[in-house]
mmCIF file of N, CA and C in Angstrom:
data_model
loop_
_atom_site.group_PDB
_atom_site.id
_atom_site.type_symbol
_atom_site.label_atom_id
_atom_site.label_comp_id
_atom_site.label_asym_id
_atom_site.label_seq_id
_atom_site.Cartn_x
_atom_site.Cartn_y
_atom_site.Cartn_z
ATOM 1 N N HIS F 3 12.109 -13.403 -10.080
ATOM 2 C CA HIS F 3 10.739 -12.910 -10.235
ATOM 3 C C HIS F 3 10.246 -12.446 -8.889
ATOM 4 N N VAL F 4 9.787 -11.204 -8.809
ATOM 5 C CA VAL F 4 9.340 -10.638 -7.548
ATOM 6 C C VAL F 4 7.909 -11.054 -7.253
ATOM 7 N N GLN F 5 7.691 -11.535 -6.065
ATOM 8 C CA GLN F 5 6.338 -11.799 -5.585
ATOM 9 C C GLN F 5 6.118 -11.021 -4.304
ATOM 10 N N LEU F 6 4.920 -10.475 -4.158
ATOM 11 C CA LEU F 6 4.564 -9.703 -2.974
ATOM 12 C C LEU F 6 3.497 -10.473 -2.213
ATOM 13 N N VAL F 7 3.745 -10.685 -0.931
ATOM 14 C CA VAL F 7 2.832 -11.458 -0.092
ATOM 15 C C VAL F 7 2.273 -10.550 0.989
ATOM 16 N N GLU F 8 0.964 -10.419 0.992
ATOM 17 C CA GLU F 8 0.301 -9.525 1.935
ATOM 18 C C GLU F 8 -0.271 -10.301 3.114
ATOM 19 N N SER F 9 -0.435 -9.597 4.209
ATOM 20 C CA SER F 9 -1.108 -10.175 5.366
ATOM 21 C C SER F 9 -1.670 -9.043 6.220
ATOM 22 N N GLY F 10 -2.603 -9.391 7.096
ATOM 23 C CA GLY F 10 -3.069 -8.432 8.085
ATOM 24 C C GLY F 10 -4.481 -7.922 7.907
ATOM 25 N N GLY F 11 -5.156 -8.299 6.834
ATOM 26 C CA GLY F 11 -6.526 -7.833 6.675
ATOM 27 C C GLY F 11 -7.465 -8.536 7.632
ATOM 28 N N GLY F 12 -8.730 -8.116 7.619
ATOM 29 C CA GLY F 12 -9.711 -8.749 8.483
ATOM 30 C C GLY F 12 -10.925 -7.884 8.689
ATOM 31 N N LEU F 13 -11.705 -8.285 9.672
ATOM 32 C CA LEU F 13 -12.934 -7.568 10.033
ATOM 33 C C LEU F 13 -12.694 -6.788 11.313
ATOM 34 N N VAL F 14 -13.063 -5.525 11.305
ATOM 35 C CA VAL F 14 -12.855 -4.676 12.478
ATOM 36 C C VAL F 14 -14.027 -3.708 12.599
ATOM 37 N N GLN F 15 -14.311 -3.315 13.817
ATOM 38 C CA GLN F 15 -15.369 -2.342 14.036
ATOM 39 C C GLN F 15 -14.880 -0.934 13.712
ATOM 40 N N ALA F 16 -15.802 -0.076 13.367
ATOM 41 C CA ALA F 16 -15.452 1.315 13.100
ATOM 42 C C ALA F 16 -14.730 1.908 14.307
ATOM 43 N N GLY F 17 -13.680 2.657 14.018
ATOM 44 C CA GLY F 17 -12.857 3.231 15.070
ATOM 45 C C GLY F 17 -11.665 2.378 15.444
ATOM 46 N N GLY F 18 -11.657 1.140 14.963
ATOM 47 C CA GLY F 18 -10.572 0.225 15.282
ATOM 48 C C GLY F 18 -9.373 0.399 14.378
ATOM 49 N N SER F 19 -8.405 -0.504 14.532
ATOM 50 C CA SER F 19 -7.145 -0.435 13.796
ATOM 51 C C SER F 19 -6.792 -1.785 13.197
ATOM 52 N N LEU F 20 -6.051 -1.722 12.115
ATOM 53 C CA LEU F 20 -5.458 -2.901 11.497
ATOM 54 C C LEU F 20 -4.089 -2.518 10.964
ATOM 55 N N ASN F 21 -3.208 -3.504 10.895
ATOM 56 C CA ASN F 21 -1.885 -3.265 10.330
ATOM 57 C C ASN F 21 -1.647 -4.264 9.203
ATOM 58 N N LEU F 22 -1.488 -3.765 8.001
ATOM 59 C CA LEU F 22 -1.211 -4.612 6.850
ATOM 60 C C LEU F 22 0.295 -4.697 6.625
ATOM 61 N N SER F 23 0.731 -5.853 6.156
ATOM 62 C CA SER F 23 2.131 -6.051 5.805
ATOM 63 C C SER F 23 2.240 -6.552 4.378
ATOM 64 N N CYS F 24 3.332 -6.200 3.735
ATOM 65 C CA CYS F 24 3.608 -6.687 2.389
ATOM 66 C C CYS F 24 5.078 -7.053 2.320
ATOM 67 N N ALA F 25 5.356 -8.306 2.068
ATOM 68 C CA ALA F 25 6.735 -8.782 2.017
ATOM 69 C C ALA F 25 7.096 -9.186 0.600
ATOM 70 N N ALA F 26 8.232 -8.685 0.138
ATOM 71 C CA ALA F 26 8.750 -9.110 -1.163
ATOM 72 C C ALA F 26 9.528 -10.404 -0.967
ATOM 73 N N THR F 27 9.287 -11.386 -1.825
ATOM 74 C CA THR F 27 9.885 -12.702 -1.619
ATOM 75 C C THR F 27 11.340 -12.765 -2.053
ATOM 76 N N VAL F 28 11.781 -11.790 -2.796
ATOM 77 C CA VAL F 28 13.172 -11.715 -3.175
ATOM 78 C C VAL F 28 13.695 -10.349 -2.781
ATOM 79 N N ASN F 29 14.994 -10.190 -2.856
ATOM 80 C CA ASN F 29 15.589 -8.901 -2.516
ATOM 81 C C ASN F 29 14.965 -7.804 -3.356
ATOM 82 N N SER F 30 14.462 -6.803 -2.678
ATOM 83 C CA SER F 30 13.735 -5.753 -3.376
ATOM 84 C C SER F 30 14.529 -4.462 -3.459
ATOM 85 N N ASN F 31 15.845 -4.583 -3.443
ATOM 86 C CA ASN F 31 16.660 -3.378 -3.473
ATOM 87 C C ASN F 31 16.465 -2.544 -4.730
ATOM 88 N N ASN F 32 15.993 -3.174 -5.811
ATOM 89 C CA ASN F 32 15.782 -2.404 -7.039
ATOM 90 C C ASN F 32 14.373 -1.846 -7.110
ATOM 91 N N LEU F 33 13.575 -2.083 -6.096
ATOM 92 C CA LEU F 33 12.221 -1.540 -6.040
ATOM 93 C C LEU F 33 12.240 -0.364 -5.088
ATOM 94 N N ASN F 34 12.228 0.813 -5.638
ATOM 95 C CA ASN F 34 12.438 2.008 -4.839
ATOM 96 C C ASN F 34 11.165 2.730 -4.437
ATOM 97 N N CYS F 35 10.035 2.242 -4.890
ATOM 98 C CA CYS F 35 8.773 2.893 -4.579
ATOM 99 C C CYS F 35 7.762 1.807 -4.261
ATOM 100 N N MET F 36 7.196 1.876 -3.062
ATOM 101 C CA MET F 36 6.234 0.873 -2.614
ATOM 102 C C MET F 36 4.969 1.575 -2.159
ATOM 103 N N GLY F 37 3.856 0.840 -2.242
ATOM 104 C CA GLY F 37 2.633 1.505 -1.835
ATOM 105 C C GLY F 37 1.477 0.561 -1.633
ATOM 106 N N TRP F 38 0.350 1.166 -1.319
ATOM 107 C CA TRP F 38 -0.899 0.448 -1.095
ATOM 108 C C TRP F 38 -2.006 1.095 -1.917
ATOM 109 N N PHE F 39 -2.797 0.249 -2.549
ATOM 110 C CA PHE F 39 -3.972 0.668 -3.296
ATOM 111 C C PHE F 39 -5.162 -0.121 -2.779
ATOM 112 N N ARG F 40 -6.346 0.360 -3.038
ATOM 113 C CA ARG F 40 -7.532 -0.373 -2.588
ATOM 114 C C ARG F 40 -8.636 -0.244 -3.628
ATOM 115 N N GLN F 41 -9.518 -1.228 -3.599
ATOM 116 C CA GLN F 41 -10.657 -1.210 -4.508
ATOM 117 C C GLN F 41 -11.861 -1.787 -3.804
ATOM 118 N N ALA F 42 -12.901 -0.985 -3.720
ATOM 119 C CA ALA F 42 -14.168 -1.427 -3.146
ATOM 120 C C ALA F 42 -15.079 -1.892 -4.276
ATOM 121 N N PRO F 43 -16.041 -2.757 -3.973
ATOM 122 C CA PRO F 43 -16.957 -3.245 -5.016
ATOM 123 C C PRO F 43 -17.659 -2.093 -5.715
ATOM 124 N N GLY F 44 -17.629 -2.123 -7.032
ATOM 125 C CA GLY F 44 -18.308 -1.105 -7.801
ATOM 126 C C GLY F 44 -17.580 0.213 -7.907
ATOM 127 N N LYS F 45 -16.379 0.281 -7.347
ATOM 128 C CA LYS F 45 -15.608 1.525 -7.374
ATOM 129 C C LYS F 45 -14.280 1.312 -8.077
ATOM 130 N N GLU F 46 -13.696 2.415 -8.503
ATOM 131 C CA GLU F 46 -12.390 2.341 -9.139
ATOM 132 C C GLU F 46 -11.298 2.145 -8.088
ATOM 133 N N ARG F 47 -10.193 1.591 -8.552
ATOM 134 C CA ARG F 47 -9.038 1.448 -7.668
ATOM 135 C C ARG F 47 -8.543 2.814 -7.220
ATOM 136 N N GLU F 48 -8.139 2.889 -5.966
ATOM 137 C CA GLU F 48 -7.714 4.160 -5.369
ATOM 138 C C GLU F 48 -6.344 3.991 -4.730
ATOM 139 N N GLY F 49 -5.454 4.921 -4.999
ATOM 140 C CA GLY F 49 -4.175 4.921 -4.316
ATOM 141 C C GLY F 49 -4.361 5.362 -2.882
ATOM 142 N N VAL F 50 -3.745 4.665 -1.943
ATOM 143 C CA VAL F 50 -3.922 4.957 -0.521
ATOM 144 C C VAL F 50 -2.677 5.639 0.056
ATOM 145 N N ALA F 51 -1.531 5.005 -0.117
ATOM 146 C CA ALA F 51 -0.297 5.558 0.450
ATOM 147 C C ALA F 51 0.896 4.989 -0.295
ATOM 148 N N SER F 52 1.963 5.760 -0.359
ATOM 149 C CA SER F 52 3.183 5.303 -1.016
ATOM 150 C C SER F 52 4.393 5.802 -0.239
ATOM 151 N N ILE F 53 5.520 5.104 -0.451
ATOM 152 C CA ILE F 53 6.742 5.436 0.266
ATOM 153 C C ILE F 53 7.939 5.064 -0.586
ATOM 154 N N THR F 54 9.004 5.829 -0.489
ATOM 155 C CA THR F 54 10.225 5.490 -1.201
ATOM 156 C C THR F 54 11.138 4.690 -0.290
ATOM 157 N N ARG F 55 11.834 3.733 -0.890
ATOM 158 C CA ARG F 55 12.639 2.798 -0.105
ATOM 159 C C ARG F 55 13.845 3.494 0.524
ATOM 160 N N ILE F 56 14.492 4.378 -0.223
ATOM 161 C CA ILE F 56 15.750 4.935 0.253
ATOM 162 C C ILE F 56 15.518 6.064 1.263
ATOM 163 N N HIS F 57 14.720 7.050 0.865
ATOM 164 C CA HIS F 57 14.575 8.236 1.707
ATOM 165 C C HIS F 57 13.351 8.200 2.615
ATOM 166 N N GLY F 58 12.428 7.289 2.340
ATOM 167 C CA GLY F 58 11.248 7.189 3.184
ATOM 168 C C GLY F 58 10.232 8.297 2.969
ATOM 169 N N GLY F 59 10.322 8.999 1.836
ATOM 170 C CA GLY F 59 9.312 10.005 1.542
ATOM 171 C C GLY F 59 7.958 9.356 1.332
ATOM 172 N N THR F 60 6.897 10.010 1.776
ATOM 173 C CA THR F 60 5.575 9.408 1.727
ATOM 174 C C THR F 60 4.562 10.313 1.042
ATOM 175 N N ALA F 61 3.466 9.683 0.620
ATOM 176 C CA ALA F 61 2.311 10.410 0.101
ATOM 177 C C ALA F 61 1.067 9.645 0.513
ATOM 178 N N TYR F 62 -0.021 10.371 0.734
ATOM 179 C CA TYR F 62 -1.272 9.759 1.175
ATOM 180 C C TYR F 62 -2.448 10.322 0.394
ATOM 181 N N ALA F 63 -3.453 9.482 0.225
ATOM 182 C CA ALA F 63 -4.716 9.980 -0.275
ATOM 183 C C ALA F 63 -5.337 10.878 0.783
ATOM 184 N N ASP F 64 -6.054 11.901 0.335
ATOM 185 C CA ASP F 64 -6.672 12.817 1.289
ATOM 186 C C ASP F 64 -7.612 12.081 2.250
ATOM 187 N N SER F 65 -8.249 11.040 1.767
ATOM 188 C CA SER F 65 -9.243 10.316 2.571
ATOM 189 C C SER F 65 -8.638 9.581 3.760
ATOM 190 N N VAL F 66 -7.307 9.380 3.750
ATOM 191 C CA VAL F 66 -6.686 8.614 4.841
ATOM 192 C C VAL F 66 -5.650 9.423 5.616
ATOM 193 N N LYS F 67 -5.385 10.635 5.190
ATOM 194 C CA LYS F 67 -4.394 11.458 5.888
ATOM 195 C C LYS F 67 -4.770 11.636 7.351
ATOM 196 N N GLY F 68 -3.778 11.473 8.219
ATOM 197 C CA GLY F 68 -4.011 11.608 9.652
ATOM 198 C C GLY F 68 -4.514 10.341 10.310
ATOM 199 N N ARG F 69 -4.884 9.340 9.509
ATOM 200 C CA ARG F 69 -5.372 8.069 10.078
ATOM 201 C C ARG F 69 -4.477 6.887 9.727
ATOM 202 N N PHE F 70 -3.920 6.894 8.536
ATOM 203 C CA PHE F 70 -3.076 5.783 8.065
ATOM 204 C C PHE F 70 -1.618 6.210 8.065
ATOM 205 N N ILE F 71 -0.748 5.236 8.314
ATOM 206 C CA ILE F 71 0.691 5.487 8.276
ATOM 207 C C ILE F 71 1.365 4.373 7.488
ATOM 208 N N ILE F 72 2.127 4.757 6.473
ATOM 209 C CA ILE F 72 2.901 3.781 5.717
ATOM 210 C C ILE F 72 4.343 3.818 6.209
ATOM 211 N N SER F 73 4.945 2.632 6.300
ATOM 212 C CA SER F 73 6.340 2.552 6.735
ATOM 213 C C SER F 73 6.999 1.376 6.037
ATOM 214 N N ARG F 74 8.321 1.298 6.154
ATOM 215 C CA ARG F 74 9.017 0.168 5.529
ATOM 216 C C ARG F 74 10.180 -0.275 6.394
ATOM 217 N N ASP F 75 10.529 -1.550 6.249
ATOM 218 C CA ASP F 75 11.709 -2.128 6.890
ATOM 219 C C ASP F 75 12.536 -2.744 5.778
ATOM 220 N N ASN F 76 13.545 -2.013 5.325
ATOM 221 C CA ASN F 76 14.327 -2.475 4.183
ATOM 222 C C ASN F 76 15.097 -3.754 4.489
ATOM 223 N N THR F 77 15.424 -3.978 5.748
ATOM 224 C CA THR F 77 16.164 -5.193 6.109
ATOM 225 C C THR F 77 15.305 -6.435 5.931
ATOM 226 N N LYS F 78 13.992 -6.248 5.937
ATOM 227 C CA LYS F 78 13.068 -7.377 5.787
ATOM 228 C C LYS F 78 12.349 -7.363 4.440
ATOM 229 N N ASN F 79 12.693 -6.406 3.580
ATOM 230 C CA ASN F 79 12.003 -6.271 2.292
ATOM 231 C C ASN F 79 10.488 -6.204 2.508
ATOM 232 N N THR F 80 10.072 -5.463 3.503
ATOM 233 C CA THR F 80 8.664 -5.442 3.901
ATOM 234 C C THR F 80 8.220 -4.012 4.115
ATOM 235 N N TRP F 81 6.991 -3.717 3.745
ATOM 236 C CA TRP F 81 6.396 -2.433 4.092
ATOM 237 C C TRP F 81 5.029 -2.660 4.689
ATOM 238 N N TYR F 82 4.543 -1.633 5.394
ATOM 239 C CA TYR F 82 3.384 -1.772 6.253
ATOM 240 C C TYR F 82 2.400 -0.627 6.012
ATOM 241 N N LEU F 83 1.171 -0.893 6.388
ATOM 242 C CA LEU F 83 0.156 0.155 6.408
ATOM 243 C C LEU F 83 -0.590 0.039 7.726
ATOM 244 N N GLN F 84 -0.292 0.956 8.626
ATOM 245 C CA GLN F 84 -1.014 1.022 9.897
ATOM 246 C C GLN F 84 -2.262 1.856 9.677
ATOM 247 N N MET F 85 -3.410 1.233 9.897
ATOM 248 C CA MET F 85 -4.681 1.902 9.644
ATOM 249 C C MET F 85 -5.392 2.118 10.966
ATOM 250 N N ASN F 86 -5.615 3.367 11.301
ATOM 251 C CA ASN F 86 -6.276 3.733 12.555
ATOM 252 C C ASN F 86 -7.581 4.453 12.279
ATOM 253 N N ILE F 87 -8.404 4.512 13.298
ATOM 254 C CA ILE F 87 -9.708 5.189 13.207
ATOM 255 C C ILE F 87 -10.415 4.753 11.927
ATOM 256 N N LEU F 88 -10.533 3.463 11.743
ATOM 257 C CA LEU F 88 -11.110 2.934 10.517
ATOM 258 C C LEU F 88 -12.583 3.279 10.409
ATOM 259 N N LYS F 89 -13.008 3.502 9.177
ATOM 260 C CA LYS F 89 -14.385 3.875 8.883
ATOM 261 C C LYS F 89 -14.985 2.840 7.939
ATOM 262 N N PRO F 90 -16.305 2.707 7.923
ATOM 263 C CA PRO F 90 -16.922 1.768 6.980
ATOM 264 C C PRO F 90 -16.504 2.024 5.537
ATOM 265 N N GLU F 91 -16.267 3.276 5.175
ATOM 266 C CA GLU F 91 -15.869 3.576 3.798
ATOM 267 C C GLU F 91 -14.445 3.137 3.485
ATOM 268 N N ASP F 92 -13.694 2.668 4.472
ATOM 269 C CA ASP F 92 -12.382 2.080 4.228
ATOM 270 C C ASP F 92 -12.479 0.622 3.785
ATOM 271 N N THR F 93 -13.679 0.057 3.841
ATOM 272 C CA THR F 93 -13.869 -1.321 3.422
ATOM 273 C C THR F 93 -13.497 -1.493 1.960
ATOM 274 N N ALA F 94 -12.597 -2.422 1.696
ATOM 275 C CA ALA F 94 -12.100 -2.638 0.335
ATOM 276 C C ALA F 94 -11.123 -3.803 0.330
ATOM 277 N N MET F 95 -10.761 -4.227 -0.867
ATOM 278 C CA MET F 95 -9.624 -5.121 -1.032
ATOM 279 C C MET F 95 -8.391 -4.234 -1.144
ATOM 280 N N TYR F 96 -7.406 -4.528 -0.321
ATOM 281 C CA TYR F 96 -6.186 -3.729 -0.309
ATOM 282 C C TYR F 96 -5.069 -4.504 -1.001
ATOM 283 N N TYR F 97 -4.371 -3.817 -1.903
ATOM 284 C CA TYR F 97 -3.287 -4.416 -2.667
ATOM 285 C C TYR F 97 -2.000 -3.635 -2.415
ATOM 286 N N CYS F 98 -0.932 -4.360 -2.143
ATOM 287 C CA CYS F 98 0.349 -3.679 -2.119
ATOM 288 C C CYS F 98 0.946 -3.728 -3.515
ATOM 289 N N ALA F 99 1.844 -2.806 -3.772
ATOM 290 C CA ALA F 99 2.471 -2.707 -5.086
ATOM 291 C C ALA F 99 3.867 -2.140 -4.939
ATOM 292 N N ALA F 100 4.706 -2.427 -5.923
ATOM 293 C CA ALA F 100 6.076 -1.914 -5.900
ATOM 294 C C ALA F 100 6.551 -1.700 -7.327
ATOM 295 N N VAL F 101 7.362 -0.671 -7.495
ATOM 296 C CA VAL F 101 7.921 -0.347 -8.799
ATOM 297 C C VAL F 101 9.367 0.080 -8.636
ATOM 298 N N VAL F 102 10.077 0.145 -9.747
ATOM 299 C CA VAL F 102 11.480 0.549 -9.706
ATOM 300 C C VAL F 102 11.609 2.005 -9.273
ATOM 301 N N GLY F 103 10.766 2.853 -9.825
ATOM 302 C CA GLY F 103 10.857 4.263 -9.480
ATOM 303 C C GLY F 103 9.537 4.960 -9.688
ATOM 304 N N CYS F 104 9.341 6.001 -8.918
ATOM 305 C CA CYS F 104 8.116 6.787 -9.061
ATOM 306 C C CYS F 104 8.289 8.097 -8.306
ATOM 307 N N SER F 105 7.370 8.997 -8.530
ATOM 308 C CA SER F 105 7.136 10.106 -7.615
ATOM 309 C C SER F 105 5.914 9.707 -6.807
ATOM 310 N N THR F 106 6.038 9.760 -5.491
ATOM 311 C CA THR F 106 5.042 9.103 -4.640
ATOM 312 C C THR F 106 3.618 9.589 -4.882
ATOM 313 N N ALA F 107 3.411 10.880 -4.949
ATOM 314 C CA ALA F 107 2.045 11.382 -5.087
ATOM 315 C C ALA F 107 1.455 11.098 -6.470
ATOM 316 N N PRO F 108 2.165 11.400 -7.550
ATOM 317 C CA PRO F 108 1.598 11.076 -8.873
ATOM 318 C C PRO F 108 1.313 9.588 -9.052
ATOM 319 N N TRP F 109 2.164 8.739 -8.484
ATOM 320 C CA TRP F 109 1.954 7.301 -8.620
ATOM 321 C C TRP F 109 0.659 6.876 -7.943
ATOM 322 N N LEU F 110 0.313 7.523 -6.820
ATOM 323 C CA LEU F 110 -0.949 7.197 -6.163
ATOM 324 C C LEU F 110 -2.139 7.543 -7.041
ATOM 325 N N ARG F 111 -2.035 8.660 -7.730
ATOM 326 C CA ARG F 111 -3.157 9.073 -8.574
ATOM 327 C C ARG F 111 -3.267 8.201 -9.821
ATOM 328 N N ASP F 112 -2.132 7.761 -10.340
ATOM 329 C CA ASP F 112 -2.120 6.981 -11.578
ATOM 330 C C ASP F 112 -0.970 5.982 -11.498
ATOM 331 N N PRO F 113 -1.268 4.691 -11.243
ATOM 332 C CA PRO F 113 -0.193 3.687 -11.156
ATOM 333 C C PRO F 113 0.681 3.614 -12.401
ATOM 334 N N GLY F 114 0.201 4.148 -13.531
ATOM 335 C CA GLY F 114 1.009 4.185 -14.739
ATOM 336 C C GLY F 114 2.140 5.182 -14.672
ATOM 337 N N GLN F 115 2.090 6.095 -13.721
ATOM 338 C CA GLN F 115 3.147 7.087 -13.551
ATOM 339 C C GLN F 115 4.294 6.452 -12.761
ATOM 340 N N ARG F 116 5.150 5.718 -13.457
ATOM 341 C CA ARG F 116 6.185 4.943 -12.777
ATOM 342 C C ARG F 116 7.303 4.614 -13.748
ATOM 343 N N GLN F 117 8.381 4.060 -13.221
ATOM 344 C CA GLN F 117 9.464 3.520 -14.031
ATOM 345 C C GLN F 117 9.455 2.008 -13.903
ATOM 346 N N GLY F 118 9.490 1.335 -15.005
ATOM 347 C CA GLY F 118 9.582 -0.121 -15.000
ATOM 348 C C GLY F 118 8.241 -0.783 -14.733
ATOM 349 N N PRO F 119 8.266 -2.107 -14.598
ATOM 350 C CA PRO F 119 7.018 -2.852 -14.367
ATOM 351 C C PRO F 119 6.479 -2.597 -12.971
ATOM 352 N N ILE F 120 5.223 -2.919 -12.783
ATOM 353 C CA ILE F 120 4.601 -2.814 -11.467
ATOM 354 C C ILE F 120 4.304 -4.217 -10.969
ATOM 355 N N TYR F 121 4.634 -4.472 -9.740
ATOM 356 C CA TYR F 121 4.359 -5.757 -9.099
ATOM 357 C C TYR F 121 3.231 -5.562 -8.101
ATOM 358 N N TRP F 122 2.284 -6.496 -8.121
ATOM 359 C CA TRP F 122 1.113 -6.408 -7.241
ATOM 360 C C TRP F 122 1.068 -7.594 -6.286
ATOM 361 N N GLY F 123 0.577 -7.352 -5.077
ATOM 362 C CA GLY F 123 0.253 -8.434 -4.172
ATOM 363 C C GLY F 123 -1.085 -9.048 -4.552
ATOM 364 N N GLN F 124 -1.459 -10.116 -3.847
ATOM 365 C CA GLN F 124 -2.676 -10.845 -4.187
ATOM 366 C C GLN F 124 -3.922 -10.166 -3.627
ATOM 367 N N GLY F 125 -3.735 -9.251 -2.718
ATOM 368 C CA GLY F 125 -4.855 -8.544 -2.118
ATOM 369 C C GLY F 125 -5.241 -9.138 -0.777
ATOM 370 N N THR F 126 -5.657 -8.266 0.125
ATOM 371 C CA THR F 126 -6.160 -8.690 1.432
ATOM 372 C C THR F 126 -7.406 -7.864 1.748
ATOM 373 N N GLN F 127 -8.442 -8.545 2.207
ATOM 374 C CA GLN F 127 -9.724 -7.878 2.427
ATOM 375 C C GLN F 127 -9.737 -7.168 3.774
ATOM 376 N N VAL F 128 -10.186 -5.933 3.765
ATOM 377 C CA VAL F 128 -10.415 -5.159 4.983
ATOM 378 C C VAL F 128 -11.898 -4.802 5.019
ATOM 379 N N THR F 129 -12.559 -5.199 6.094
ATOM 380 C CA THR F 129 -13.981 -4.913 6.245
ATOM 381 C C THR F 129 -14.196 -4.183 7.565
ATOM 382 N N VAL F 130 -14.812 -3.018 7.477
ATOM 383 C CA VAL F 130 -15.068 -2.201 8.664
ATOM 384 C C VAL F 130 -16.579 -2.127 8.858
ATOM 385 N N SER F 131 -17.040 -2.600 10.006
ATOM 386 C CA SER F 131 -18.480 -2.622 10.257
ATOM 387 C C SER F 131 -18.918 -1.469 11.158
#
């Protein structure tokens, strides 16, 4: 059973940076698409960034392009979200997710656009003041 454990959230001033991590507790070789989603109070969940495990192809929401970077370390079954130039509107609960297969951009728009089940992390709060 795959479990995703997140870390790295917190409180930061506008313009600052945070780095989120998501570690799969078991070998995630069959999870070929990983990503980050976020949800602010009163708003719908939004896809932030996604990456493929094998080729490292990425996709980003327009709102974070040029500021956020998604990466992965397959040897550690871990992926990351480096968030720079943070803005108050980035405040949200951030969730990592992983699936067997996806196309990175469509999956960001609709998590249902995937192959197999979706695994979610427990969420980590990011607050930008």
